[in-house]
mmCIF file of N, CA and C in Angstrom:
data_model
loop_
_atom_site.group_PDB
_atom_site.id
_atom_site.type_symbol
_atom_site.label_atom_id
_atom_site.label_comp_id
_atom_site.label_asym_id
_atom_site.label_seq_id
_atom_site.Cartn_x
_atom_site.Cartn_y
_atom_site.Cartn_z
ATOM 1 N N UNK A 1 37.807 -2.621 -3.889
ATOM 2 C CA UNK A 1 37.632 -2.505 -2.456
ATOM 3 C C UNK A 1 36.443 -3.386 -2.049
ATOM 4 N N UNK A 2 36.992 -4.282 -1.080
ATOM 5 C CA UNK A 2 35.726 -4.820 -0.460
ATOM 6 C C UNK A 2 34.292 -4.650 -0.158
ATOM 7 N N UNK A 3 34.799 -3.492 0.662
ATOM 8 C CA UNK A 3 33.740 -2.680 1.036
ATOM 9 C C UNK A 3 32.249 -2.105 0.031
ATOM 10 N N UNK A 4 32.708 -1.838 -1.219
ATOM 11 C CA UNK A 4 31.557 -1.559 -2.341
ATOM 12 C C UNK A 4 30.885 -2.963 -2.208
ATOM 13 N N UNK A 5 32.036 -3.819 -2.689
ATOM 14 C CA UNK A 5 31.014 -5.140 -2.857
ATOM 15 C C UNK A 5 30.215 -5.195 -1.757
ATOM 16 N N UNK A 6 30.380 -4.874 -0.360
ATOM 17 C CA UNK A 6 29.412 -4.715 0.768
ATOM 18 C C UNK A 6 28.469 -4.190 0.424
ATOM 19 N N UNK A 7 28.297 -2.499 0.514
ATOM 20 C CA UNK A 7 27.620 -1.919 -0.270
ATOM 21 C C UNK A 7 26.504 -2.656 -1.381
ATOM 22 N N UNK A 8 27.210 -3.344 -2.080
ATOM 23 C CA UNK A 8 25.942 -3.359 -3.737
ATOM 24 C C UNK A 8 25.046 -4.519 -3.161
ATOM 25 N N UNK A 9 25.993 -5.672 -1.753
ATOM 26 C CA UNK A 9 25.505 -7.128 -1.670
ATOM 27 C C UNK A 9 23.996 -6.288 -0.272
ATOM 28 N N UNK A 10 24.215 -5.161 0.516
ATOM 29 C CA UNK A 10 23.344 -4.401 1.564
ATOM 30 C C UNK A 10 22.394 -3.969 0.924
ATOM 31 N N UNK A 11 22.409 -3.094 -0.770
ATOM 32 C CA UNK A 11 20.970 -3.086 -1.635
ATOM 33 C C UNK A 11 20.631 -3.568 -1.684
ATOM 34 N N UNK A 12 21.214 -5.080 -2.279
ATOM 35 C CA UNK A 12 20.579 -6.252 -3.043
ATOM 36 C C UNK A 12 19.130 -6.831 -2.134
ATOM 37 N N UNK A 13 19.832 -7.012 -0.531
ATOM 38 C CA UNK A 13 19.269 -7.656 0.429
ATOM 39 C C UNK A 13 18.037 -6.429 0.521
ATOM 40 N N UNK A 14 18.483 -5.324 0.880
ATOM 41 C CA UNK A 14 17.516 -4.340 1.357
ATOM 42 C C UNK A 14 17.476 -3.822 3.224
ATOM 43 N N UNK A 15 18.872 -4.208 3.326
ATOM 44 C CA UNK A 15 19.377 -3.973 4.776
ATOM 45 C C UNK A 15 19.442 -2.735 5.020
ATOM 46 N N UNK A 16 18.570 -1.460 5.277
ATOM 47 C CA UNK A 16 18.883 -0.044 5.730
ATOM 48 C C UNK A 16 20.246 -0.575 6.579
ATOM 49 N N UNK A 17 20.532 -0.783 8.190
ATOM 50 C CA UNK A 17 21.680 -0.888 8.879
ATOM 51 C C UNK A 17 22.801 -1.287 7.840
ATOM 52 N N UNK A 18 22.999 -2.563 7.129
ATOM 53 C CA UNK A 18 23.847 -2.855 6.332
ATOM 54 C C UNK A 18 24.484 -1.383 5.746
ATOM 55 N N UNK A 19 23.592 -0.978 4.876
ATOM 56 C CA UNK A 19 24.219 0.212 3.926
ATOM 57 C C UNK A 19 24.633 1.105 4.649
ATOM 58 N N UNK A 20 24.072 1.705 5.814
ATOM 59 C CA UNK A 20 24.370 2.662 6.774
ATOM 60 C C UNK A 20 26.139 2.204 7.101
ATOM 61 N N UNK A 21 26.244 0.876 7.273
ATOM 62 C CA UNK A 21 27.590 0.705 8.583
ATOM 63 C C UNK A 21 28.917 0.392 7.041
ATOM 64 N N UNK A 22 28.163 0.066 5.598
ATOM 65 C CA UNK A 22 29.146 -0.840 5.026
ATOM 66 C C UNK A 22 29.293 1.094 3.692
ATOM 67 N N UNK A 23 28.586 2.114 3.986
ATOM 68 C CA UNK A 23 28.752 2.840 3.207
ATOM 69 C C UNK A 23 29.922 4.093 3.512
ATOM 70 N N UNK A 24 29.804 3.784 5.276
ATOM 71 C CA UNK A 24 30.547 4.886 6.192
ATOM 72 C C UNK A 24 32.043 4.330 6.183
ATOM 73 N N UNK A 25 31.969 2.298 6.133
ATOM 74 C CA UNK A 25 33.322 2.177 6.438
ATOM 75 C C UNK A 25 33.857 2.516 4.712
ATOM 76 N N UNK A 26 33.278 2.703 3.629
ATOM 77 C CA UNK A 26 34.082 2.753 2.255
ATOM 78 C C UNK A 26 34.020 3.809 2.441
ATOM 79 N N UNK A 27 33.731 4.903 2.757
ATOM 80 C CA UNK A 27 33.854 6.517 2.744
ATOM 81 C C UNK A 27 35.460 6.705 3.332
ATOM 82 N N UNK A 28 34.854 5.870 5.042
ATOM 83 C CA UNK A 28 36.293 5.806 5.778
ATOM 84 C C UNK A 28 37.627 5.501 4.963
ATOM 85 N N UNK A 29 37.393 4.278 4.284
ATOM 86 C CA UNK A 29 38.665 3.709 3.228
ATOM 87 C C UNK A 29 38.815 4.663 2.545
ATOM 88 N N UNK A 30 38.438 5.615 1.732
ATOM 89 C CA UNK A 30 38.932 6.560 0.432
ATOM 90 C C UNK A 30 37.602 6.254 -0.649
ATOM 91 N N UNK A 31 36.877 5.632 -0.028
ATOM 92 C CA UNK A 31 35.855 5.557 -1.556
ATOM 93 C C UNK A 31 35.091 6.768 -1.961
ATOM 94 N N UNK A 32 34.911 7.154 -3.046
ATOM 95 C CA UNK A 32 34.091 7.979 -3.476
ATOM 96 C C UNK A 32 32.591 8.080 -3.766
ATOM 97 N N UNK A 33 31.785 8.974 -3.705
ATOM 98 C CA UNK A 33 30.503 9.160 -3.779
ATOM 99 C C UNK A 33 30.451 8.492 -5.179
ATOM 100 N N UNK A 34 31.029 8.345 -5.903
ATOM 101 C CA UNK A 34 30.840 8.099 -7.739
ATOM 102 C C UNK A 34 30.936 6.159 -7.560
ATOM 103 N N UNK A 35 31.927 5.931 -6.727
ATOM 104 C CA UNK A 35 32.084 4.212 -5.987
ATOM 105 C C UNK A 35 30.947 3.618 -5.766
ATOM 106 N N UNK A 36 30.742 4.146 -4.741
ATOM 107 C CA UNK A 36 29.073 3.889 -4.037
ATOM 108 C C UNK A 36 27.827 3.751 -4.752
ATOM 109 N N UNK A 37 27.827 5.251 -6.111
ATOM 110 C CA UNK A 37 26.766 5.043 -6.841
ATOM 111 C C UNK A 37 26.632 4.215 -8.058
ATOM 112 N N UNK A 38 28.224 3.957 -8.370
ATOM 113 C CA UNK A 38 28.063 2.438 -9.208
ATOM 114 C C UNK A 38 27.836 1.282 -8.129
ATOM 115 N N UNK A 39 28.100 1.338 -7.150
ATOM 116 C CA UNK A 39 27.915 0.144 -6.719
ATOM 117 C C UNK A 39 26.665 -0.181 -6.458
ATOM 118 N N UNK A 40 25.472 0.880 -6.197
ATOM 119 C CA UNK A 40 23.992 0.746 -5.903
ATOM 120 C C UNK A 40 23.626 0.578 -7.275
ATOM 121 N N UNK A 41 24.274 0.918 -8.273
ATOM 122 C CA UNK A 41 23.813 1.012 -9.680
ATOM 123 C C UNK A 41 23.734 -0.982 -9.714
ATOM 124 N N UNK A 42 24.922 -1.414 -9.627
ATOM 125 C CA UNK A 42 25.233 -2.511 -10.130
ATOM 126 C C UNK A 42 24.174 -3.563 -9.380
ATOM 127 N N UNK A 43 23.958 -3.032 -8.058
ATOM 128 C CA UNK A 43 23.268 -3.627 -7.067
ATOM 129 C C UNK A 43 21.344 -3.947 -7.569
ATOM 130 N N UNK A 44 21.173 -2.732 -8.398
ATOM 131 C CA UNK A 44 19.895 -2.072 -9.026
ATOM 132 C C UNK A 44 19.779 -3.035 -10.065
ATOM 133 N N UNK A 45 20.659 -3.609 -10.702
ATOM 134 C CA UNK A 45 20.445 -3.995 -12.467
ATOM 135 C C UNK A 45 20.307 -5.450 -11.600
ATOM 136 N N UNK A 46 21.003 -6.191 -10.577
ATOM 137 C CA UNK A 46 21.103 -7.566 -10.185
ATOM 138 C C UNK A 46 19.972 -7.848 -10.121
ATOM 139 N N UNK A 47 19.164 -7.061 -9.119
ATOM 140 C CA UNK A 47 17.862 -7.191 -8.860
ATOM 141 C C UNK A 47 16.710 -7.092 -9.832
ATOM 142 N N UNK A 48 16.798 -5.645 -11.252
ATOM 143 C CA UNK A 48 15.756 -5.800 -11.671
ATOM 144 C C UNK A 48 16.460 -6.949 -12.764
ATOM 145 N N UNK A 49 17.506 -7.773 -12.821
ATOM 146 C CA UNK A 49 17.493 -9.056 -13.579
ATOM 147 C C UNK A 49 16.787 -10.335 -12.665
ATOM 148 N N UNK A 50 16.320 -10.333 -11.769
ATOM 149 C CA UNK A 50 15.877 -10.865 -10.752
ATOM 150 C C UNK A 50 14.041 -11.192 -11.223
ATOM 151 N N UNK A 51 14.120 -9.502 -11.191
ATOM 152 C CA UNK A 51 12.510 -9.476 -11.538
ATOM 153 C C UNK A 51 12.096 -9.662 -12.453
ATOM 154 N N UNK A 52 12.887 -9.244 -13.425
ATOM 155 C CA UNK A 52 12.376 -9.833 -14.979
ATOM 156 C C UNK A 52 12.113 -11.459 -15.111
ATOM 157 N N UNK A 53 13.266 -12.153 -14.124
ATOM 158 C CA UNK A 53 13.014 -13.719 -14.558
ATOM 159 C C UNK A 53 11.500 -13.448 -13.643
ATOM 160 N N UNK A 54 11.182 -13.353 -12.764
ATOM 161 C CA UNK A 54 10.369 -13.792 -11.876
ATOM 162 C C UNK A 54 8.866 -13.155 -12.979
ATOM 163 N N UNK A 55 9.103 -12.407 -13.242
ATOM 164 C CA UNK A 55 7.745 -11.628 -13.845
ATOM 165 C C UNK A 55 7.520 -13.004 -15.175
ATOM 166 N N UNK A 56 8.229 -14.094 -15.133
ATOM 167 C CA UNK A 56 7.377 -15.167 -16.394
ATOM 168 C C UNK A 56 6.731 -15.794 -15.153
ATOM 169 N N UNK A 57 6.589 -15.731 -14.293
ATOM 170 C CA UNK A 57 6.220 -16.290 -13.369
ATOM 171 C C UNK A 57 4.336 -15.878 -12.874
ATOM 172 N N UNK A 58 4.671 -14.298 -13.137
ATOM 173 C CA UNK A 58 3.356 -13.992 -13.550
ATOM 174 C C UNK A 58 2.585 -14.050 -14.787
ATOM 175 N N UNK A 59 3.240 -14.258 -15.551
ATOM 176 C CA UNK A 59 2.792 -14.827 -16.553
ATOM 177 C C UNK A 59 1.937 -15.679 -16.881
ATOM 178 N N UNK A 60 2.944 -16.767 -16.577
ATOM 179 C CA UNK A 60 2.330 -17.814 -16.428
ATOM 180 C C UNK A 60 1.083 -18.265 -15.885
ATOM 181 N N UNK A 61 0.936 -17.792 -14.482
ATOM 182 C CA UNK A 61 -0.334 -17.422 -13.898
ATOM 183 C C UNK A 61 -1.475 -16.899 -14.613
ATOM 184 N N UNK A 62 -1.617 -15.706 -14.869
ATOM 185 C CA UNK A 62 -2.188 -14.888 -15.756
ATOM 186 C C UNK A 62 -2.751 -15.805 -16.951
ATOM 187 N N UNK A 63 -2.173 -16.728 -17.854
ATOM 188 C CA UNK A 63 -2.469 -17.727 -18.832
ATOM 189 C C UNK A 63 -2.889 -18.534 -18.376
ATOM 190 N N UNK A 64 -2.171 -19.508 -17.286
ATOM 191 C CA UNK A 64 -2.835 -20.658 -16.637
ATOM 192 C C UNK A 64 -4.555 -20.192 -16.172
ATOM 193 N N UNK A 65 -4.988 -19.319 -16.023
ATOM 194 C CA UNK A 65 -6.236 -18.359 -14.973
ATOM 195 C C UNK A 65 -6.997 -18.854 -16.542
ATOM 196 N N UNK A 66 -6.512 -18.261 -17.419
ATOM 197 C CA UNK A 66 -7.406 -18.086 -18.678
ATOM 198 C C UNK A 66 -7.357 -19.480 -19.574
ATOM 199 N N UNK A 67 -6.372 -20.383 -19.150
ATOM 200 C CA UNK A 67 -6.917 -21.220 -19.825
ATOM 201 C C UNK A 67 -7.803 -22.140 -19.203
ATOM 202 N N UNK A 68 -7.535 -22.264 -17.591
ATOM 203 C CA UNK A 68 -8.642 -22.993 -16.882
ATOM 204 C C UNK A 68 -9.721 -22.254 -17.421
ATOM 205 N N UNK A 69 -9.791 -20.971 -17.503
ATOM 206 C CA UNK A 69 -11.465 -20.736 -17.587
ATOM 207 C C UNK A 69 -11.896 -20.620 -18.844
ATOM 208 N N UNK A 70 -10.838 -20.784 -20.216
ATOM 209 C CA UNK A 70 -11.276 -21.533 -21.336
ATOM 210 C C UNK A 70 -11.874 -23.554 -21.713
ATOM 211 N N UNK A 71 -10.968 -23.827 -20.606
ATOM 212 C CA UNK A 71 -11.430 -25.238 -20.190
ATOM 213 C C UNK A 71 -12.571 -25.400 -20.055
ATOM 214 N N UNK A 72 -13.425 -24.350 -18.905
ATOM 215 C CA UNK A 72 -14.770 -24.758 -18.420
ATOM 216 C C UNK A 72 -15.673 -24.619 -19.318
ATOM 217 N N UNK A 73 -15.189 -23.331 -20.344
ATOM 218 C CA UNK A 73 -16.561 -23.135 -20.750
ATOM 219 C C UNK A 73 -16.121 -24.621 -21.913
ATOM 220 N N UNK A 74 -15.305 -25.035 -22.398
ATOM 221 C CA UNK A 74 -15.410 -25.650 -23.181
ATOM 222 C C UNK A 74 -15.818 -27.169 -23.073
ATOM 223 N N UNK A 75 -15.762 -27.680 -21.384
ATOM 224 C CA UNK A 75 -16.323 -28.312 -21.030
ATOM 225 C C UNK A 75 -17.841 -28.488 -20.987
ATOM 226 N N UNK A 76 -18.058 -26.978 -20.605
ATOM 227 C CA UNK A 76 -20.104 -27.226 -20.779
ATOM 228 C C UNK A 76 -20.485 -27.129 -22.040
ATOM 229 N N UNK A 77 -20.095 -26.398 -23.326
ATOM 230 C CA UNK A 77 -20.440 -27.232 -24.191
ATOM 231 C C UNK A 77 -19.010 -27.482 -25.243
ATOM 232 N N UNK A 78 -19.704 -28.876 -25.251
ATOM 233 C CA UNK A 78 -18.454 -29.914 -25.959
ATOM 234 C C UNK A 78 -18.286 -29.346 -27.155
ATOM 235 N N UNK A 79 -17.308 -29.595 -27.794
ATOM 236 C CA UNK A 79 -16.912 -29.380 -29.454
ATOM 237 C C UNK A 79 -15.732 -30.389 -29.970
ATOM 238 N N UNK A 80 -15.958 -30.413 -31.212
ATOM 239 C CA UNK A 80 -14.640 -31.420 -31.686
ATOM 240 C C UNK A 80 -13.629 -30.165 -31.696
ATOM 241 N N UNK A 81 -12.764 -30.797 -31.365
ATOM 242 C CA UNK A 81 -11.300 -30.315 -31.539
ATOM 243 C C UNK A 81 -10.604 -31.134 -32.674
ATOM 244 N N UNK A 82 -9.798 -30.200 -33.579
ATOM 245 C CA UNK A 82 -8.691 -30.515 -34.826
ATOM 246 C C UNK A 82 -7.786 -29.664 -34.498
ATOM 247 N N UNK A 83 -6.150 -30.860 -34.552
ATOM 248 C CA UNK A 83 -5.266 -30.362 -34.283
ATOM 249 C C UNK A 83 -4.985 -30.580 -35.836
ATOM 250 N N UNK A 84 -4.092 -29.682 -36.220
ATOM 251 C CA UNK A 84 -2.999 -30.280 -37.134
ATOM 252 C C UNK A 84 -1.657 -29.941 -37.175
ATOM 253 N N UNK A 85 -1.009 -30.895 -37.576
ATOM 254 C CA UNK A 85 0.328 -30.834 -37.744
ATOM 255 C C UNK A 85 1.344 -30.550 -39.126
ATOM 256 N N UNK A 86 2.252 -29.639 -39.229
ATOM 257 C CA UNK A 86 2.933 -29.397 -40.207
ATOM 258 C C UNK A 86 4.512 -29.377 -40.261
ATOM 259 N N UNK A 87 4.895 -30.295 -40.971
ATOM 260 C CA UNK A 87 6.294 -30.844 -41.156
ATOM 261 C C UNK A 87 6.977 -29.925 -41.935
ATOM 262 N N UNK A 88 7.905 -29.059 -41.317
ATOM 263 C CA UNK A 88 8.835 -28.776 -42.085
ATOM 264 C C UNK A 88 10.419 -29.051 -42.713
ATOM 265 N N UNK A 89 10.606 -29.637 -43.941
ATOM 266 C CA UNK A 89 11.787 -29.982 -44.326
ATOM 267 C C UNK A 89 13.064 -29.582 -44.303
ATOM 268 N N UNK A 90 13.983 -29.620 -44.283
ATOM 269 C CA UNK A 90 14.931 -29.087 -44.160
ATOM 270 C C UNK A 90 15.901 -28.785 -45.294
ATOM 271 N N UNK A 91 15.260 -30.029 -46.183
ATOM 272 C CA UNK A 91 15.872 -29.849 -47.476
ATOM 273 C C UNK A 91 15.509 -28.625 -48.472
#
């Protein structure tokens, strides 16, 4: 039924009116209370897959913060830096 997909797409957004007008017309159609709550369910997981990408986002931040302010201090006083590198074979 259309109408759920209304429903899960009115969570997603966060439209109170939406859910109000798109929950009454699937009731109207024959939908069931059990319809609706998978459909907010499904609506629920879209979003927190949403947030999970976005939360590397804080991340990132959070590291970027700390490495600028590993930068500075390492700017006021200098040090040699050694990188090294290690090859692994495949053979």
């Amino acid at each position: 039924m259309k109408e759920l997909i209304a429903v899960a797409v009115a969570h997603v957004i966060g439209c109170p009116y939406c859910i109000d007008v798109h929950v009454k017309k699937c009731k109207e159609l024959g939908g069931t209370r059990e319809e609706i709550i998978e459909a907010v369910l499904v609506a629920a997981s879209t979003r927190a897959g949403a947030i999970l990408s976005h939360a590397t986002h804080a991340l990132i931040s959070f590291e970027e913060d700390d490495n600028k302010r590993h930068a500075r201090k390492q700017s006021n006083h200098p040090q040699r830096l050694t990188v090294s590198v290690k090859f692994i074979s495949s053979n």
